[in-house]
Structures are given as C-alpha cells and as structure tokens.
Amino acid sequence: METEKNAENTQLKTALVAIIGRPSAGKSTFLNTVCGEPVSIVSEIPQTTRDAIRGIVNTSFGQLVFIDTPGYHNSEKKLNLKLRSVTENQIKDADAILYIVDSTRTPGEEEELTAGFIKSYANRTVIAINKIDSHSAQVIDAVDFIKKNLPAVPAERIINISAKTDENVNDVLKALYDLAPVGPQMYPEEYYTDQEVGFRIAEVIRGEAINRLEQEIPHCLYIDIADMEMKKEGKLLWVRAFLCVERESQKGIVIGKGASMIKTIRIESLKKLRKLFDYKIDLDLQVKVDKNWRQKDTVLTKLIK
C-alpha cells in the first residue's frame, strides 16, 4: 500500500493555465519570467497582447502550459470584443486560472469586471498580487478587494509577487501544481512555447514598433508576414513583412524622417530574432495602409484566434 502511495506521489502533473487580468497588470512579464524567454510582448501600452499566447514551464513536478490572454476590460469596439471572447474561451477550457492583479492601481470597474467573470471558477484559481516591488504598490487594498470579491479563493492561493524581479513566482507555480491533475505532458520538455515561426517573427517586429511609436499608432498597427523562404541550406530565413496601419498619415510616422524609424525597428527586431532562432534572419520590412482594418472581420479573424 505504501509503495502504491509513493508511486502516486511521483506521478507528474500537467495543466493548462489561463492567465487573466486587466490591461497592463503584468501578465506578459510573468509569462516571460517563468519561461525564461521572451514569449510575449511587454509594453507600457495597454492591450498589447492580441492572441492567446502559450508559454511552457517544465519542472520536476510536471508541465504547466500557460496561456497569456488579452487584457480583460469593458469596450464595445469590434477589436476589443474579439479580444474579450479570446480570454473568455481560454478561461472556460483551462485546468487552472492565474488571476494577476496590479497592486499599483486602485481596483475599479475593470477589476470588478474581471473578478466577477472568474467568480464561478474560484475553485481552480490562484491569485497573484503583482508589482509589490513598486513604491506605489497598495498590497493591502488589493488583498482586501480580492477577499471581498472572491471570498471562495483560500488565503494560501493569494500570493504577493513581483513578476519583474521574480519574487515569490515559484510560490505561484507551486500553488498551480497543487491544482493540476496528474497526466502526460502536452509538449516535449525542451519546448518553452508552441508559437509558429511566422507568428514569433511578427510579434517581435510588433513589439519593437509599438514601444517606439507614440499616440494612437500602436493600436492601429498589425504585422503581415507576406513571404518566408529558407535559403543557404537552412542557414538563412528570408522574410518579407509589412507594418500595416489604418491611414496614410500614419504611414509616414512609421517610416520616419529619412526612413529612420523603419530602419531602427528592423535593426532592433533582427537583434532579438537572432537570439530566438539558430539560423540567420534576413528581414525585408515595409509599411502599407490597410484602411480601417480594425473594423474588418477578415483581418480580425486572421490576427486573433
């Protein structure tokens, strides 16, 4: 009997974990920290994540497959409604939920909306009170909000963390493993993401672009990978990509004076891509106008899955 019990304890666990939180709560930072690689775009600009991005963590306990979902907030715009549906679908299908709360912002309507949505999933939710390293952190207020709005989540599953500095992140992983069922791994141990090459390249380019462009441009931008061709016997991947904006006036801003902005985006993108792939990348980067693309179902369906 004891032998059977020990054998059961050594069985590995596997779980699909959906990360939810309001925009800029630190979801992407958490994902990149636990994966040890830049899986998801990190930016000060809200609504950077537009898809359910997977990051994979393998430890001696088993495998956690995290899904970084778009920031959950209230908006009737077509793009934002599409993003909300992505988040809601991932939450429903997940084995466990990680709700990340930004302790530097006072809980308001968006936080209440998020907490209200996951209330019925409290039995499989871990809550991370994030950004405790910040001088503006209001941890007590955040914890009080959680206890009031999600009383079914036990105290041991409410953890104060800093995703940026990796403080208490392992405690979050342990709590998630406690919720995870025993089961076979979904991915080989060497995987830290399941993103396709084209998607990863597009996200790197978009990340470099939105962190350099101001005003409304980041929200009006998407990346279209037009062509990819492996050359030199698999040693070089040639990529032609378009930075797509909504209006002609935005095109000039993305290109920049003397093409300075587009050159910078290309150079910085290549630096990051060289770290991600074991072959060289040759990037042909251009800008084009796709008028009012955020209102086009064909474009949204292609970009957001």
C-alpha positions as semicolon CSV with decimal commas, in nm:
position;residue;x (nm);y (nm);z (nm)
1;M;0,000;0,000;0,000
2;E;0,283;0,239;0,092
3;T;0,461;0,160;-0,234
4;E;0,148;0,247;-0,434
5;K;0,116;0,574;-0,244
6;N;0,480;0,668;-0,315
7;A;0,437;0,582;-0,683
8;E;0,133;0,808;-0,700
9;N;0,328;1,095;-0,540
10;T;0,598;1,071;-0,808
11;Q;0,348;1,099;-1,093
12;L;0,394;1,415;-1,294
13;K;0,119;1,674;-1,327
14;T;0,014;1,866;-1,634
15;A;-0,219;2,164;-1,654
16;L;-0,340;2,424;-1,900
17;V;-0,326;2,754;-1,709
18;A;-0,506;3,064;-1,838
19;I;-0,364;3,398;-1,722
20;I;-0,624;3,672;-1,679
21;G;-0,604;4,032;-1,558
22;R;-0,684;4,384;-1,662
23;P;-0,461;4,550;-1,925
24;S;-0,100;4,615;-1,811
25;A;-0,134;4,404;-1,496
26;G;0,192;4,223;-1,577
27;K;0,062;3,906;-1,744
28;S;0,320;3,903;-2,022
29;T;0,602;3,987;-1,781
30;F;0,501;3,692;-1,563
31;L;0,492;3,459;-1,864
32;N;0,835;3,566;-1,985
33;T;0,979;3,530;-1,634
34;V;0,856;3,175;-1,575
35;C;0,953;3,063;-1,927
36;G;1,294;3,227;-1,912
37;E;1,246;3,351;-2,268
38;P;1,066;3,646;-2,438
39;V;0,743;3,463;-2,526
40;S;0,502;3,757;-2,507
41;I;0,535;4,130;-2,584
42;V;0,592;4,350;-2,279
43;S;0,490;4,715;-2,315
44;E;0,356;5,004;-2,110
45;I;0,082;5,033;-2,374
46;P;-0,243;4,854;-2,273
47;Q;-0,392;4,580;-2,494
48;T;-0,054;4,476;-2,635
49;T;-0,143;4,105;-2,630
50;R;-0,393;4,024;-2,907
51;D;-0,389;3,647;-2,904
52;A;-0,382;3,354;-2,663
53;I;-0,004;3,310;-2,644
54;R;0,133;2,989;-2,493
55;G;0,439;2,957;-2,272
56;I;0,551;2,622;-2,135
57;V;0,714;2,559;-1,796
58;N;0,873;2,221;-1,715
59;T;0,985;2,132;-1,361
60;S;1,029;1,818;-1,152
61;F;0,657;1,848;-1,062
62;G;0,543;1,830;-1,425
63;Q;0,439;2,069;-1,701
64;L;0,237;2,392;-1,686
65;V;0,120;2,531;-2,019
66;F;0,038;2,899;-1,965
67;I;-0,190;3,095;-2,196
68;D;-0,133;3,472;-2,188
69;T;-0,472;3,621;-2,272
70;P;-0,554;3,979;-2,383
71;G;-0,623;4,226;-2,101
72;Y;-0,983;4,190;-1,985
73;H;-1,179;4,515;-1,998
74;N;-1,514;4,664;-2,098
75;S;-1,538;4,800;-2,453
76;E;-1,787;4,774;-2,738
77;K;-1,528;4,822;-3,015
78;K;-1,515;4,528;-3,254
79;L;-1,144;4,454;-3,192
80;N;-1,185;4,468;-2,814
81;L;-1,495;4,247;-2,819
82;K;-1,295;3,993;-3,019
83;L;-1,013;4,009;-2,762
84;R;-1,257;3,956;-2,475
85;S;-1,400;3,648;-2,642
86;V;-1,047;3,505;-2,674
87;T;-0,995;3,548;-2,299
88;E;-1,334;3,405;-2,203
89;N;-1,290;3,096;-2,421
90;Q;-0,946;3,021;-2,278
91;I;-1,068;3,056;-1,918
92;K;-1,351;2,810;-1,973
93;D;-1,118;2,542;-2,114
94;A;-0,833;2,580;-1,861
95;D;-0,742;2,334;-1,583
96;A;-0,635;2,626;-1,363
97;I;-0,657;3,005;-1,373
98;L;-0,395;3,259;-1,270
99;Y;-0,554;3,596;-1,195
100;I;-0,290;3,872;-1,186
101;V;-0,381;4,191;-1,001
102;D;-0,185;4,514;-1,040
103;S;-0,124;4,640;-0,685
104;T;-0,015;4,984;-0,808
105;R;-0,364;5,074;-0,934
106;T;-0,676;5,119;-0,729
107;P;-0,931;4,845;-0,811
108;G;-1,209;4,991;-1,024
109;E;-1,467;4,892;-1,281
110;E;-1,224;4,683;-1,489
111;E;-1,102;4,490;-1,184
112;E;-1,460;4,429;-1,070
113;L;-1,548;4,307;-1,421
114;T;-1,255;4,063;-1,419
115;A;-1,320;3,937;-1,067
116;G;-1,689;3,895;-1,145
117;F;-1,613;3,689;-1,455
118;I;-1,387;3,439;-1,276
119;K;-1,601;3,415;-0,961
120;S;-1,756;3,089;-1,080
121;Y;-1,406;2,946;-1,138
122;A;-1,276;3,026;-0,788
123;N;-1,217;2,658;-0,706
124;R;-0,937;2,644;-0,966
125;T;-0,797;2,997;-0,937
126;V;-0,465;3,123;-0,800
127;I;-0,432;3,499;-0,748
128;A;-0,103;3,686;-0,780
129;I;-0,090;4,039;-0,634
130;N;0,173;4,180;-0,868
131;K;0,423;4,471;-0,869
132;I;0,494;4,457;-0,494
133;D;0,843;4,590;-0,575
134;S;0,691;4,926;-0,676
135;H;0,686;5,223;-0,436
136;S;0,323;5,283;-0,538
137;A;0,210;4,929;-0,452
138;Q;-0,107;4,911;-0,240
139;V;-0,093;4,545;-0,146
140;I;-0,334;4,560;0,148
141;D;-0,600;4,730;-0,064
142;A;-0,556;4,469;-0,338
143;V;-0,587;4,181;-0,091
144;D;-0,897;4,338;0,066
145;F;-1,054;4,370;-0,279
146;I;-0,987;4,001;-0,351
147;K;-1,126;3,884;-0,017
148;K;-1,441;4,089;-0,074
149;N;-1,499;3,994;-0,439
150;L;-1,359;3,639;-0,445
151;P;-1,415;3,503;-0,093
152;A;-1,409;3,141;-0,216
153;V;-1,038;3,163;-0,305
154;P;-0,841;3,043;0,002
155;A;-0,569;3,263;0,153
156;E;-0,291;3,022;0,056
157;R;-0,379;3,080;-0,309
158;I;-0,344;3,460;-0,281
159;I;0,026;3,535;-0,328
160;N;0,214;3,866;-0,334
161;I;0,466;3,871;-0,618
162;S;0,687;4,077;-0,842
163;A;0,689;3,923;-1,189
164;K;0,959;4,173;-1,286
165;T;1,207;4,070;-1,014
166;D;1,089;3,704;-0,988
167;E;0,990;3,747;-0,622
168;N;0,758;3,468;-0,497
169;V;0,693;3,348;-0,854
170;N;0,789;2,993;-0,752
171;D;0,515;3,006;-0,487
172;V;0,265;3,075;-0,764
173;L;0,393;2,777;-0,962
174;K;0,364;2,553;-0,656
175;A;0,003;2,663;-0,598
176;L;-0,080;2,591;-0,962
177;Y;0,078;2,246;-0,944
178;D;-0,140;2,176;-0,640
179;L;-0,443;2,234;-0,864
180;A;-0,303;2,046;-1,163
181;P;-0,425;1,694;-1,244
182;V;-0,186;1,403;-1,296
183;G;-0,138;1,348;-1,667
184;P;0,102;1,319;-1,962
185;Q;0,295;1,620;-2,088
186;M;0,143;1,817;-2,374
187;Y;0,482;1,918;-2,517
188;P;0,842;1,789;-2,519
189;E;1,050;1,919;-2,226
190;E;1,272;2,138;-2,446
191;Y;0,971;2,350;-2,559
192;Y;0,904;2,686;-2,393
193;T;0,640;2,795;-2,648
194;D;0,438;2,641;-2,932
195;Q;0,425;2,955;-3,145
196;E;0,489;2,911;-3,515
197;V;0,793;3,082;-3,667
198;G;0,591;3,340;-3,861
199;F;0,389;3,437;-3,553
200;R;0,702;3,478;-3,340
201;I;0,868;3,697;-3,602
202;A;0,555;3,912;-3,636
203;E;0,530;3,957;-3,258
204;V;0,896;4,060;-3,229
205;I;0,851;4,322;-3,503
206;R;0,527;4,449;-3,348
207;G;0,690;4,470;-3,005
208;E;0,980;4,677;-3,137
209;A;0,738;4,902;-3,328
210;I;0,483;4,975;-3,056
211;N;0,749;5,057;-2,797
212;R;0,888;5,326;-3,029
213;L;0,571;5,477;-3,172
214;E;0,353;5,728;-2,991
215;Q;-0,008;5,836;-2,964
216;E;-0,262;5,611;-3,135
217;I;-0,021;5,432;-3,370
218;P;0,044;5,115;-3,161
219;H;-0,327;5,030;-3,156
220;C;-0,359;5,092;-3,532
221;L;-0,075;4,859;-3,622
222;Y;-0,051;4,494;-3,720
223;I;0,217;4,286;-3,888
224;D;0,156;4,092;-4,210
225;I;0,418;3,825;-4,287
226;A;0,388;3,820;-4,666
227;D;0,665;3,573;-4,757
228;M;0,915;3,342;-4,586
229;E;1,180;3,137;-4,765
230;M;1,457;2,923;-4,620
231;K;1,786;2,972;-4,807
232;K;2,151;2,865;-4,791
233;E;2,065;2,507;-4,700
234;G;1,864;2,604;-4,392
235;K;2,113;2,859;-4,259
236;L;1,912;3,171;-4,356
237;L;1,541;3,253;-4,340
238;W;1,437;3,537;-4,569
239;V;1,124;3,719;-4,450
240;R;0,920;3,995;-4,614
241;A;0,687;4,164;-4,366
242;F;0,458;4,465;-4,375
243;L;0,383;4,703;-4,089
244;C;0,017;4,774;-4,161
245;V;-0,153;5,093;-4,043
246;E;-0,502;5,234;-4,091
247;R;-0,434;5,571;-4,253
248;E;-0,191;5,727;-4,499
249;S;-0,087;5,987;-4,239
250;Q;0,027;5,707;-4,005
251;K;0,246;5,553;-4,273
252;G;0,485;5,850;-4,270
253;I;0,519;5,832;-3,892
254;V;0,612;5,463;-3,900
255;I;0,865;5,519;-4,179
256;G;1,014;5,824;-4,006
257;K;1,230;6,106;-4,137
258;G;1,476;5,966;-4,388
259;A;1,330;5,619;-4,313
260;S;1,495;5,640;-3,968
261;M;1,210;5,479;-3,774
262;I;1,156;5,179;-4,002
263;K;1,534;5,120;-4,010
264;T;1,550;5,121;-3,630
265;I;1,255;4,882;-3,600
266;R;1,423;4,648;-3,850
267;I;1,764;4,654;-3,681
268;E;1,627;4,603;-3,329
269;S;1,394;4,327;-3,449
270;L;1,686;4,143;-3,608
271;K;1,883;4,164;-3,282
272;K;1,605;3,987;-3,095
273;L;1,532;3,736;-3,369
274;R;1,896;3,624;-3,376
275;K;1,861;3,525;-3,010
276;L;1,544;3,324;-3,076
277;F;1,648;3,115;-3,376
278;D;1,954;2,904;-3,455
279;Y;1,963;3,034;-3,813
280;K;2,007;3,386;-3,951
281;I;1,711;3,607;-4,043
282;D;1,708;3,843;-4,341
283;L;1,421;4,087;-4,291
284;D;1,265;4,296;-4,567
285;L;1,039;4,535;-4,374
286;Q;0,792;4,771;-4,542
287;V;0,489;4,982;-4,446
288;K;0,146;4,975;-4,608
289;V;-0,203;5,111;-4,540
290;D;-0,494;4,877;-4,470
291;K;-0,770;5,130;-4,421
292;N;-0,987;5,078;-4,110
293;W;-0,859;4,722;-4,065
294;R;-0,988;4,705;-3,706
295;Q;-1,343;4,700;-3,847
296;K;-1,275;4,418;-4,095
297;D;-1,380;4,070;-3,987
298;T;-1,143;3,909;-4,236
299;V;-0,840;4,080;-4,082
300;L;-0,951;4,025;-3,721
301;T;-1,016;3,656;-3,784
302;K;-0,668;3,620;-3,932
303;L;-0,495;3,804;-3,646
304;I;-0,692;3,682;-3,346
305;K;-0,761;3,314;-3,293
